[in-house]
PDB file of C-alpha atoms in Angstrom:
ATOM      1  CA  MET A   1      48.261  95.292  80.085  1.00 44.00           C
ATOM      2  CA  THR A   2      46.808  92.103  81.949  1.00 44.00           C
ATOM      3  CA  ALA A   3      42.722  91.628  81.882  1.00 45.00           C
ATOM      4  CA  MET A   4      40.692  91.926  84.638  1.00 47.00           C
ATOM      5  CA  ASN A   5      40.112  88.251  85.725  1.00 52.00           C
ATOM      6  CA  THR A   6      36.025  88.656  85.238  1.00 75.00           C
ATOM      7  CA  LYS A   7      34.363  91.117  82.253  1.00 84.00           C
ATOM      8  CA  PRO A   8      32.300  93.766  84.460  1.00 93.00           C
ATOM      9  CA  HIS A   9      29.155  93.555  82.135  1.00 97.00           C
ATOM     10  CA  TYR A  10      26.163  97.050  82.589  1.00 98.00           C
ATOM     11  CA  ARG A  11      23.029  97.810  81.096  1.00 98.00           C
ATOM     12  CA  THR A  12      24.327 101.117  80.344  1.00 98.00           C
ATOM     13  CA  VAL A  13      28.026 102.425  79.262  1.00 98.00           C
ATOM     14  CA  TRP A  14      28.254 106.292  78.198  1.00 98.00           C
ATOM     15  CA  ILE A  15      31.248 108.155  77.149  1.00 98.00           C
ATOM     16  CA  SER A  16      31.318 110.538  75.533  1.00 98.00           C
ATOM     17  CA  ASP A  17      34.440 113.735  73.999  1.00 97.00           C
ATOM     18  CA  VAL A  18      36.622 110.681  72.961  1.00 98.00           C
ATOM     19  CA  HIS A  19      37.783 113.773  70.091  1.00 96.00           C
ATOM     20  CA  LEU A  20      39.681 111.106  67.681  1.00 97.00           C
ATOM     21  CA  GLY A  21      41.589 112.750  65.204  1.00 96.00           C
ATOM     22  CA  THR A  22      43.882 114.751  67.986  1.00 94.00           C
ATOM     23  CA  ARG A  23      47.587 113.700  69.571  1.00 91.00           C
ATOM     24  CA  GLY A  24      45.566 114.386  72.529  1.00 89.00           C
ATOM     25  CA  CYS A  25      42.600 111.114  72.438  1.00 94.00           C
ATOM     26  CA  GLN A  26      44.048 108.146  75.510  1.00 92.00           C
ATOM     27  CA  ALA A  27      42.583 105.671  72.786  1.00 96.00           C
ATOM     28  CA  GLU A  28      44.764 102.631  73.667  1.00 94.00           C
ATOM     29  CA  LEU A  29      42.641 103.180  77.530  1.00 93.00           C
ATOM     30  CA  LEU A  30      39.911 103.648  75.832  1.00 97.00           C
ATOM     31  CA  VAL A  31      39.905 100.448  73.764  1.00 97.00           C
ATOM     32  CA  ASP A  32      41.375  98.425  76.272  1.00 95.00           C
ATOM     33  CA  PHE A  33      38.135  99.199  78.295  1.00 96.00           C
ATOM     34  CA  LEU A  34      35.606  98.598  75.479  1.00 97.00           C
ATOM     35  CA  ASN A  35      37.625  95.118  74.868  1.00 96.00           C
ATOM     36  CA  GLU A  36      37.482  94.466  78.615  1.00 94.00           C
ATOM     37  CA  VAL A  37      33.839  95.951  79.546  1.00 95.00           C
ATOM     38  CA  THR A  38      30.253  94.642  77.686  1.00 97.00           C
ATOM     39  CA  ALA A  39      27.161  96.263  77.684  1.00 98.00           C
ATOM     40  CA  ASP A  40      23.588  95.389  76.639  1.00 98.00           C
ATOM     41  CA  THR A  41      23.705  99.992  75.031  1.00 98.00           C
ATOM     42  CA  TYR A  42      26.071 101.984  74.778  1.00 98.00           C
ATOM     43  CA  TYR A  43      25.351 105.858  74.505  1.00 98.00           C
ATOM     44  CA  LEU A  44      27.939 107.613  72.623  1.00 98.00           C
ATOM     45  CA  VAL A  45      27.046 112.038  74.029  1.00 98.00           C
ATOM     46  CA  GLY A  46      29.182 113.669  71.461  1.00 97.00           C
ATOM     47  CA  ASP A  47      32.863 114.467  70.588  1.00 96.00           C
ATOM     48  CA  ILE A  48      33.680 111.051  68.839  1.00 98.00           C
ATOM     49  CA  ILE A  49      34.997 112.330  66.102  1.00 97.00           C
ATOM     50  CA  ASP A  50      36.983 116.288  66.646  1.00 95.00           C
ATOM     51  CA  GLY A  51      36.324 117.646  62.647  1.00 94.00           C
ATOM     52  CA  TRP A  52      37.318 120.503  63.504  1.00 88.00           C
ATOM     53  CA  ARG A  53      40.611 119.424  64.404  1.00 88.00           C
ATOM     54  CA  LEU A  54      40.729 117.318  62.068  1.00 93.00           C
ATOM     55  CA  LYS A  55      39.853 120.007  58.814  1.00 90.00           C
ATOM     56  CA  LYS A  56      43.353 122.318  60.110  1.00 88.00           C
ATOM     57  CA  SER A  57      45.741 118.567  60.248  1.00 91.00           C
ATOM     58  CA  TRP A  58      44.895 114.887  59.713  1.00 94.00           C
ATOM     59  CA  TYR A  59      45.732 112.548  62.435  1.00 95.00           C
ATOM     60  CA  TRP A  60      44.001 108.996  62.942  1.00 97.00           C
ATOM     61  CA  PRO A  61      46.711 106.183  64.071  1.00 97.00           C
ATOM     62  CA  GLU A  62      45.610 102.217  64.409  1.00 97.00           C
ATOM     63  CA  SER A  63      44.579 103.322  67.933  1.00 97.00           C
ATOM     64  CA  HIS A  64      41.138 105.718  66.510  1.00 98.00           C
ATOM     65  CA  HIS A  65      40.955 103.714  64.150  1.00 97.00           C
ATOM     66  CA  ALA A  66      40.232 100.244  66.231  1.00 97.00           C
ATOM     67  CA  VAL A  67      38.036 102.302  68.994  1.00 98.00           C
ATOM     68  CA  ILE A  68      35.725 103.172  65.399  1.00 97.00           C
ATOM     69  CA  THR A  69      36.111  98.770  64.884  1.00 97.00           C
ATOM     70  CA  ASN A  70      35.510  98.139  68.277  1.00 97.00           C
ATOM     71  CA  ILE A  71      32.119  99.710  68.288  1.00 98.00           C
ATOM     72  CA  MET A  72      30.706  99.059  65.124  1.00 97.00           C
ATOM     73  CA  GLU A  73      31.665  95.605  65.764  1.00 97.00           C
ATOM     74  CA  LYS A  74      29.342  96.259  69.090  1.00 97.00           C
ATOM     75  CA  ALA A  75      26.334  97.070  66.912  1.00 97.00           C
ATOM     76  CA  LYS A  76      26.755  94.114  64.873  1.00 96.00           C
ATOM     77  CA  ASN A  77      26.895  91.858  67.401  1.00 96.00           C
ATOM     78  CA  GLY A  78      23.958  93.213  69.161  1.00 96.00           C
ATOM     79  CA  ALA A  79      24.428  95.424  70.813  1.00 98.00           C
ATOM     80  CA  LYS A  80      21.662  99.010  71.050  1.00 98.00           C
ATOM     81  CA  VAL A  81      24.497 102.098  70.157  1.00 98.00           C
ATOM     82  CA  ILE A  82      22.982 105.367  70.214  1.00 98.00           C
ATOM     83  CA  PHE A  83      25.208 107.717  68.608  1.00 98.00           C
ATOM     84  CA  VAL A  84      24.619 111.913  69.715  1.00 98.00           C
ATOM     85  CA  PRO A  85      26.918 114.347  68.058  1.00 97.00           C
ATOM     86  CA  GLY A  86      28.178 116.970  69.825  1.00 96.00           C
ATOM     87  CA  ASN A  87      29.844 120.159  68.383  1.00 93.00           C
ATOM     88  CA  HIS A  88      33.589 118.801  67.889  1.00 93.00           C
ATOM     89  CA  ASP A  89      31.034 116.297  65.156  1.00 94.00           C
ATOM     90  CA  GLU A  90      28.078 118.446  64.266  1.00 93.00           C
ATOM     91  CA  PHE A  91      29.555 116.907  60.544  1.00 94.00           C
ATOM     92  CA  ALA A  92      27.031 113.850  62.068  1.00 95.00           C
ATOM     93  CA  ARG A  93      24.167 116.180  62.925  1.00 94.00           C
ATOM     94  CA  GLU A  94      22.726 115.715  59.435  1.00 94.00           C
ATOM     95  CA  PHE A  95      22.676 112.606  59.903  1.00 95.00           C
ATOM     96  CA  VAL A  96      19.594 113.029  62.769  1.00 96.00           C
ATOM     97  CA  ASP A  97      16.845 110.274  62.849  1.00 96.00           C
ATOM     98  CA  MET A  98      18.910 107.657  61.167  1.00 96.00           C
ATOM     99  CA  THR A  99      20.744 104.566  61.449  1.00 95.00           C
ATOM    100  CA  PHE A 100      23.962 103.739  59.962  1.00 90.00           C
ATOM    101  CA  GLY A 101      26.682 101.359  59.702  1.00 88.00           C
ATOM    102  CA  HIS A 102      23.620  99.987  63.312  1.00 95.00           C
ATOM    103  CA  VAL A 103      24.419 103.153  65.337  1.00 97.00           C
ATOM    104  CA  ASP A 104      21.420 105.330  65.884  1.00 98.00           C
ATOM    105  CA  VAL A 105      22.264 108.234  65.921  1.00 97.00           C
ATOM    106  CA  ARG A 106      19.631 110.933  67.297  1.00 98.00           C
ATOM    107  CA  MET A 107      19.606 115.014  69.281  1.00 97.00           C
ATOM    108  CA  ASN A 108      19.145 113.864  71.729  1.00 97.00           C
ATOM    109  CA  ASP A 109      17.159 110.540  73.696  1.00 98.00           C
ATOM    110  CA  ILE A 110      15.712 109.969  76.850  1.00 98.00           C
ATOM    111  CA  HIS A 111      17.144 106.747  78.238  1.00 98.00           C
ATOM    112  CA  THR A 112      14.304 104.864  81.698  1.00 98.00           C
ATOM    113  CA  THR A 113      16.942 102.603  83.651  1.00 98.00           C
ATOM    114  CA  ALA A 114      15.844  99.573  85.323  1.00 98.00           C
ATOM    115  CA  ASP A 115      15.052 101.063  88.141  1.00 98.00           C
ATOM    116  CA  GLY A 116      12.311 103.607  86.398  1.00 98.00           C
ATOM    117  CA  LYS A 117      14.089 106.633  86.285  1.00 98.00           C
ATOM    118  CA  ARG A 118      13.924 108.651  82.773  1.00 98.00           C
ATOM    119  CA  LEU A 119      17.656 110.007  81.909  1.00 98.00           C
ATOM    120  CA  LEU A 120      17.163 113.172  78.981  1.00 98.00           C
ATOM    121  CA  VAL A 121      20.647 112.561  77.282  1.00 98.00           C
ATOM    122  CA  ILE A 122      22.068 115.099  75.466  1.00 97.00           C
ATOM    123  CA  HIS A 123      25.520 115.971  75.087  1.00 97.00           C
ATOM    124  CA  GLY A 124      25.534 119.559  76.012  1.00 94.00           C
ATOM    125  CA  ASP A 125      27.216 122.882  73.648  1.00 91.00           C
ATOM    126  CA  GLU A 126      23.421 124.247  73.216  1.00 89.00           C
ATOM    127  CA  PHE A 127      24.207 124.934  77.237  1.00 87.00           C
ATOM    128  CA  ASP A 128      27.585 127.032  76.100  1.00 74.00           C
ATOM    129  CA  GLY A 129      27.498 130.385  75.237  1.00 54.00           C
ATOM    130  CA  VAL A 130      30.227 130.498  73.817  1.00 38.00           C
ATOM    131  CA  VAL A 131      30.173 127.435  71.004  1.00 37.00           C
ATOM    132  CA  LYS A 132      26.232 128.437  70.913  1.00 44.00           C
ATOM    133  CA  TYR A 133      27.098 132.314  70.539  1.00 40.00           C
ATOM    134  CA  ALA A 134      30.602 132.881  69.566  1.00 38.00           C
ATOM    135  CA  ARG A 135      32.025 130.849  67.295  1.00 43.00           C
ATOM    136  CA  TRP A 136      34.902 132.137  66.471  1.00 36.00           C
ATOM    137  CA  LEU A 137      35.692 132.551  71.033  1.00 39.00           C
ATOM    138  CA  ALA A 138      34.964 129.090  71.102  1.00 43.00           C
ATOM    139  CA  TYR A 139      37.720 127.842  67.926  1.00 49.00           C
ATOM    140  CA  LEU A 140      41.087 130.538  69.697  1.00 44.00           C
ATOM    141  CA  GLY A 141      39.917 128.390  73.187  1.00 50.00           C
ATOM    142  CA  ASP A 142      40.087 125.067  71.180  1.00 54.00           C
ATOM    143  CA  THR A 143      43.565 126.000  70.373  1.00 57.00           C
ATOM    144  CA  ALA A 144      44.664 127.011  73.536  1.00 55.00           C
ATOM    145  CA  TYR A 145      43.311 123.879  75.287  1.00 59.00           C
ATOM    146  CA  ASN A 146      45.480 121.932  72.648  1.00 62.00           C
ATOM    147  CA  LEU A 147      47.946 123.302  73.543  1.00 63.00           C
ATOM    148  CA  ALA A 148      47.651 122.640  77.367  1.00 64.00           C
ATOM    149  CA  ILE A 149      47.023 119.101  76.852  1.00 64.00           C
ATOM    150  CA  MET A 150      50.758 119.244  74.153  1.00 65.00           C
ATOM    151  CA  LEU A 151      52.284 120.617  77.219  1.00 67.00           C
ATOM    152  CA  ASN A 152      50.267 117.631  79.211  1.00 70.00           C
ATOM    153  CA  ARG A 153      52.235 115.536  77.010  1.00 69.00           C
ATOM    154  CA  TYR A 154      55.309 116.859  77.474  1.00 66.00           C
ATOM    155  CA  PHE A 155      55.097 117.615  81.166  1.00 66.00           C
ATOM    156  CA  ASN A 156      53.429 113.738  81.933  1.00 66.00           C
ATOM    157  CA  ALA A 157      56.693 112.243  80.147  1.00 70.00           C
ATOM    158  CA  ALA A 158      59.253 114.097  81.926  1.00 75.00           C
ATOM    159  CA  ARG A 159      57.369 112.577  84.914  1.00 66.00           C
ATOM    160  CA  ARG A 160      57.628 109.292  84.170  1.00 70.00           C
ATOM    161  CA  LYS A 161      61.443 109.700  82.984  1.00 76.00           C
ATOM    162  CA  LEU A 162      60.809 110.588  86.903  1.00 74.00           C
ATOM    163  CA  GLY A 163      59.181 107.171  88.256  1.00 69.00           C
ATOM    164  CA  TYR A 164      55.887 109.616  89.066  1.00 66.00           C
ATOM    165  CA  GLY A 165      53.169 108.262  86.736  1.00 62.00           C
ATOM    166  CA  TYR A 166      50.114 110.757  85.339  1.00 63.00           C
ATOM    167  CA  TRP A 167      48.713 113.509  86.702  1.00 60.00           C
ATOM    168  CA  SER A 168      47.388 115.968  83.793  1.00 64.00           C
ATOM    169  CA  LEU A 169      48.292 119.334  84.288  1.00 58.00           C
ATOM    170  CA  SER A 170      45.425 120.862  82.120  1.00 62.00           C
ATOM    171  CA  ALA A 171      43.149 119.282  84.128  1.00 61.00           C
ATOM    172  CA  TYR A 172      44.429 120.701  87.032  1.00 61.00           C
ATOM    173  CA  LEU A 173      44.228 124.405  86.046  1.00 58.00           C
ATOM    174  CA  LYS A 174      40.933 124.166  84.850  1.00 58.00           C
ATOM    175  CA  ASN A 175      39.381 123.381  88.537  1.00 59.00           C
ATOM    176  CA  ARG A 176      42.209 126.349  89.537  1.00 55.00           C
ATOM    177  CA  VAL A 177      40.894 128.579  87.830  1.00 52.00           C
ATOM    178  CA  LYS A 178      38.401 131.205  89.090  1.00 47.00           C
ATOM    179  CA  ASN A 179      36.267 131.726  85.730  1.00 54.00           C
ATOM    180  CA  ALA A 180      36.824 128.251  84.499  1.00 54.00           C
ATOM    181  CA  VAL A 181      35.086 126.771  87.523  1.00 57.00           C
ATOM    182  CA  GLN A 182      31.935 129.154  87.919  1.00 63.00           C
ATOM    183  CA  PHE A 183      32.158 128.344  84.159  1.00 62.00           C
ATOM    184  CA  ILE A 184      31.221 124.517  84.858  1.00 73.00           C
ATOM    185  CA  CYS A 185      28.909 125.202  87.370  1.00 80.00           C
ATOM    186  CA  ASN A 186      26.919 127.690  85.257  1.00 84.00           C
ATOM    187  CA  PHE A 187      27.118 125.050  82.607  1.00 89.00           C
ATOM    188  CA  GLU A 188      25.709 122.272  85.281  1.00 92.00           C
ATOM    189  CA  ASN A 189      23.046 124.524  86.665  1.00 91.00           C
ATOM    190  CA  ALA A 190      21.980 124.942  83.041  1.00 91.00           C
ATOM    191  CA  VAL A 191      21.613 121.653  82.110  1.00 94.00           C
ATOM    192  CA  ALA A 192      20.043 120.661  84.970  1.00 94.00           C
ATOM    193  CA  HIS A 193      17.889 123.448  85.152  1.00 92.00           C
ATOM    194  CA  ALA A 194      16.572 121.914  80.784  1.00 93.00           C
ATOM    195  CA  ALA A 195      16.619 118.360  81.966  1.00 95.00           C
ATOM    196  CA  ALA A 196      13.896 119.794  85.280  1.00 95.00           C
ATOM    197  CA  LYS A 197      11.482 121.128  82.009  1.00 94.00           C
ATOM    198  CA  ARG A 198      11.146 118.032  80.528  1.00 95.00           C
ATOM    199  CA  LYS A 199      10.558 116.378  83.998  1.00 97.00           C
ATOM    200  CA  VAL A 200      12.540 113.778  83.938  1.00 98.00           C
ATOM    201  CA  ASP A 201      14.338 112.522  86.792  1.00 98.00           C
ATOM    202  CA  GLY A 202      17.775 113.581  85.574  1.00 98.00           C
ATOM    203  CA  VAL A 203      19.913 114.334  82.936  1.00 98.00           C
ATOM    204  CA  VAL A 204      23.846 112.306  81.110  1.00 98.00           C
ATOM    205  CA  CYS A 205      25.504 114.833  79.666  1.00 97.00           C
ATOM    206  CA  GLY A 206      29.373 115.685  78.158  1.00 97.00           C
ATOM    207  CA  HIS A 207      31.408 118.482  76.330  1.00 94.00           C
ATOM    208  CA  ILE A 208      33.289 119.960  79.742  1.00 91.00           C
ATOM    209  CA  HIS A 209      35.203 117.025  80.190  1.00 91.00           C
ATOM    210  CA  HIS A 210      34.375 116.988  83.861  1.00 91.00           C
ATOM    211  CA  ALA A 211      32.867 114.049  85.578  1.00 96.00           C
ATOM    212  CA  GLU A 212      30.617 114.257  88.331  1.00 95.00           C
ATOM    213  CA  LYS A 213      27.460 112.811  90.049  1.00 98.00           C
ATOM    214  CA  ARG A 214      25.175 114.840  92.386  1.00 96.00           C
ATOM    215  CA  MET A 215      22.493 116.083  92.808  1.00 98.00           C
ATOM    216  CA  ILE A 216      20.867 119.623  91.787  1.00 96.00           C
ATOM    217  CA  GLY A 217      18.098 120.491  93.191  1.00 96.00           C
ATOM    218  CA  ASN A 218      15.231 116.937  92.205  1.00 97.00           C
ATOM    219  CA  VAL A 219      17.931 116.408  89.223  1.00 98.00           C
ATOM    220  CA  LEU A 220      19.836 114.001  88.869  1.00 98.00           C
ATOM    221  CA  TYR A 221      22.939 115.501  87.012  1.00 98.00           C
ATOM    222  CA  CYS A 222      25.699 113.073  85.754  1.00 98.00           C
ATOM    223  CA  ASN A 223      28.453 114.567  83.369  1.00 97.00           C
ATOM    224  CA  ASP A 224      30.660 110.798  82.122  1.00 98.00           C
ATOM    225  CA  GLY A 225      33.173 112.916  81.034  1.00 96.00           C
ATOM    226  CA  ASP A 226      36.207 112.052  78.789  1.00 96.00           C
ATOM    227  CA  TRP A 227      38.900 110.272  77.865  1.00 96.00           C
ATOM    228  CA  VAL A 228      40.650 112.982  76.418  1.00 92.00           C
ATOM    229  CA  GLU A 229      41.883 114.082  80.746  1.00 85.00           C
ATOM    230  CA  SER A 230      40.284 111.893  82.584  1.00 88.00           C
ATOM    231  CA  CYS A 231      39.400 108.286  80.580  1.00 93.00           C
ATOM    232  CA  THR A 232      35.657 108.288  82.613  1.00 97.00           C
ATOM    233  CA  ALA A 233      32.690 106.720  81.459  1.00 98.00           C
ATOM    234  CA  LEU A 234      28.976 106.676  83.268  1.00 98.00           C
ATOM    235  CA  VAL A 235      27.639 103.065  83.806  1.00 98.00           C
ATOM    236  CA  GLU A 236      24.235 101.382  84.456  1.00 98.00           C
ATOM    237  CA  HIS A 237      24.149  98.155  86.830  1.00 98.00           C
ATOM    238  CA  LYS A 238      21.975  95.633  86.307  1.00 97.00           C
ATOM    239  CA  ASP A 239      19.363  97.146  88.958  1.00 98.00           C
ATOM    240  CA  GLY A 240      19.875 101.070  87.979  1.00 98.00           C
ATOM    241  CA  GLU A 241      22.036 102.490  90.288  1.00 98.00           C
ATOM    242  CA  LEU A 242      24.471 104.072  88.189  1.00 98.00           C
ATOM    243  CA  GLU A 243      28.260 104.637  88.598  1.00 98.00           C
ATOM    244  CA  LEU A 244      31.455 106.801  87.684  1.00 98.00           C
ATOM    245  CA  LEU A 245      34.353 104.702  86.253  1.00 96.00           C
ATOM    246  CA  HIS A 246      38.055 105.714  85.964  1.00 95.00           C
ATOM    247  CA  TRP A 247      39.306 104.003  83.902  1.00 93.00           C
ATOM    248  CA  ALA A 248      43.450 104.781  83.995  1.00 86.00           C
ATOM    249  CA  ASP A 249      43.083 104.601  87.894  1.00 84.00           C
ATOM    250  CA  MET A 250      40.797 100.933  87.300  1.00 85.00           C
ATOM    251  CA  ARG A 251      43.831  99.707  84.813  1.00 75.00           C
ATOM    252  CA  ASN A 252      46.536 101.181  87.424  1.00 57.00           C
ATOM    253  CA  MET A 253      48.183 102.798  84.225  1.00 48.00           C
ATOM    254  CA  ALA A 254      50.314 105.684  83.175  1.00 39.00           C
ATOM    255  CA  MET A 255      48.129 107.083  80.526  1.00 40.00           C
ATOM    256  CA  SER A 256      49.727 106.572  77.232  1.00 43.00           C
ATOM    257  CA  TYR A 257      50.307 109.269  73.930  1.00 39.00           C
ATOM    258  CA  VAL A 258      50.139 107.625  70.691  1.00 40.00           C
ATOM    259  CA  THR A 259      53.501 109.613  69.432  1.00 42.00           C
ATOM    260  CA  PRO A 260      53.773 111.127  66.084  1.00 42.00           C
ATOM    261  CA  ASN A 261      55.379 108.864  64.291  1.00 44.00           C
ATOM    262  CA  SER A 262      52.366 106.153  64.501  1.00 44.00           C
ATOM    263  CA  ALA A 263      50.851 104.487  61.816  1.00 45.00           C
ATOM    264  CA  SER A 264      48.313 106.702  60.389  1.00 44.00           C
ATOM    265  CA  THR A 265      45.514 106.355  57.833  1.00 42.00           C
ATOM    266  CA  PRO A 266      46.424 108.763  54.815  1.00 38.00           C
ATOM    267  CA  ALA A 267      45.414 112.010  54.550  1.00 37.00           C
ATOM    268  CA  SER A 268      43.831 112.122  51.397  1.00 32.00           C
ATOM    269  CA  LEU A 269      40.881 110.151  51.957  1.00 37.00           C
ATOM    270  CA  GLY A 270      39.392 112.936  54.324  1.00 38.00           C
ATOM    271  CA  LEU A 271      36.756 114.317  56.341  1.00 45.00           C
ATOM    272  CA  GLY A 272      33.864 112.591  53.693  1.00 47.00           C
ATOM    273  CA  ARG A 273      35.802 109.218  52.760  1.00 44.00           C
ATOM    274  CA  LEU A 274      35.859 108.221  57.043  1.00 44.00           C
ATOM    275  CA  MET A 275      32.123 109.233  57.287  1.00 45.00           C
ATOM    276  CA  SER A 276      31.646 107.655  54.673  1.00 50.00           C
ATOM    277  CA  LEU A 277      33.689 104.436  56.145  1.00 45.00           C
ATOM    278  CA  PHE A 278      31.207 105.185  59.835  1.00 45.00           C
ATOM    279  CA  ARG A 279      28.883 105.036  57.625  1.00 45.00           C
ATOM    280  CA  THR A 280      28.912 102.202  55.750  1.00 48.00           C
ATOM    281  CA  ALA A 281      29.998  99.791  58.288  1.00 45.00           C
ATOM    282  CA  GLY A 282      28.275  96.873  58.900  1.00 43.00           C
ATOM    283  CA  ASP A 283      25.970  97.481  56.741  1.00 47.00           C
ATOM    284  CA  ILE A 284      27.287  94.688  53.865  1.00 42.00           C
ATOM    285  CA  GLU A 285      25.239  91.551  53.614  1.00 40.00           C
ATOM    286  CA  ASN A 286      26.427  88.437  52.649  1.00 42.00           C
ATOM    287  CA  THR A 287      24.386  89.664  48.883  1.00 45.00           C
ATOM    288  CA  GLY A 288      27.145  92.551  49.040  1.00 47.00           C
ATOM    289  CA  LYS A 289      24.309  94.899  48.606  1.00 45.00           C
ATOM    290  CA  PRO A 290      24.461  98.219  51.511  1.00 42.00           C
ATOM    291  CA  GLN A 291      21.073  98.633  53.332  1.00 44.00           C
ATOM    292  CA  SER A 292      19.410 101.295  53.321  1.00 37.00           C
ATOM    293  CA  PRO A 293      19.297 103.629  55.766  1.00 37.00           C
ATOM    294  CA  ARG A 294      16.056 103.892  58.184  1.00 38.00           C
ATOM    295  CA  ILE A 295      14.436 105.934  59.966  1.00 31.00           C
ATOM    296  CA  ALA A 296      14.921 105.809  63.682  1.00 35.00           C
ATOM    297  CA  ASN A 297      11.762 105.258  65.831  1.00 37.00           C
ATOM    298  CA  THR A 298      12.447 107.197  68.564  1.00 34.00           C
ATOM    299  CA  GLY A 299       9.764 109.101  70.082  1.00 36.00           C
ATOM    300  CA  ALA A 300       7.831 111.913  70.570  1.00 35.00           C
ATOM    301  CA  ALA A 301      10.358 112.291  73.143  1.00 36.00           C
ATOM    302  CA  THR A 302      13.356 112.203  71.211  1.00 34.00           C
ATOM    303  CA  THR A 303      12.393 113.836  67.827  1.00 31.00           C
ATOM    304  CA  SER A 304      13.502 117.443  68.343  1.00 31.00           C
ATOM    305  CA  PRO A 305      17.558 119.383  70.208  1.00 30.00           C
ATOM    306  CA  VAL A 306      16.801 120.764  73.494  1.00 32.00           C
ATOM    307  CA  GLY A 307      17.316 123.950  71.842  1.00 33.00           C
ATOM    308  CA  LYS A 308      19.869 125.455  69.653  1.00 31.00           C
ATOM    309  CA  THR A 309      22.481 124.444  68.517  1.00 31.00           C
ATOM    310  CA  ALA A 310      25.173 126.238  67.137  1.00 32.00           C
TER     311      ALA A 310
END
């Protein structure tokens, strides 16, 4: 993969819904994005690691490990990294208002752009009634979604043999099914309404795997999309302008899937060991002693969740 002539630098980058630990995760494209783009601040807006899937079966190829390593290196080298856990990596919510591996963990955050706009940053699962009130249905939906992603993989393998580029069958179906379209609309309106109640100028979220940037009433609604179907990120330019980047299109390449035979971290490590590695990475000083977790100074606007979360 040829590198871009000049690596773009942004004031802020938001990514979410990476779903590391699943076969549908486009980790290689994300590593490429992280290698080619730099920023002062990175927001990880939830569902970075898919704890739901890892509890069922262990899948952790080298490309997934490379995503974590890349992010931790950026934090260690001075970039500000803020992690807002989602429902799939809710195991990290026990670390809210702490810092580990130079990464601040927050339930939500208020980001101020270069031109003075205040943006509420949340994952968004608290506005999903299925996740909030019917977790068994959410797990069932997650299974169905992963089945669609698996079919999508075979579908695109056939397309590649015929000389066609990547096309997301799952995204197409989601955007054509009436109930799914209505759910997205209801979700966006609910998130924008919550942001208006917080008296902010806009909101950045993830959760529904649908990249969007538009005004809803007086609120700028931004969804940074995902790294399963669309491979999108929201970025802030140095003047405060926000833009959605569609990385697969920008790189002019078909999305690739990691094959099941790729080298994986042994399952015996377990999810607890993974969190331990994530928690301590980058915290070892030259003395060899790990730093103690510190309380992040998040300010009054960021110390409590927007709503009850699953």
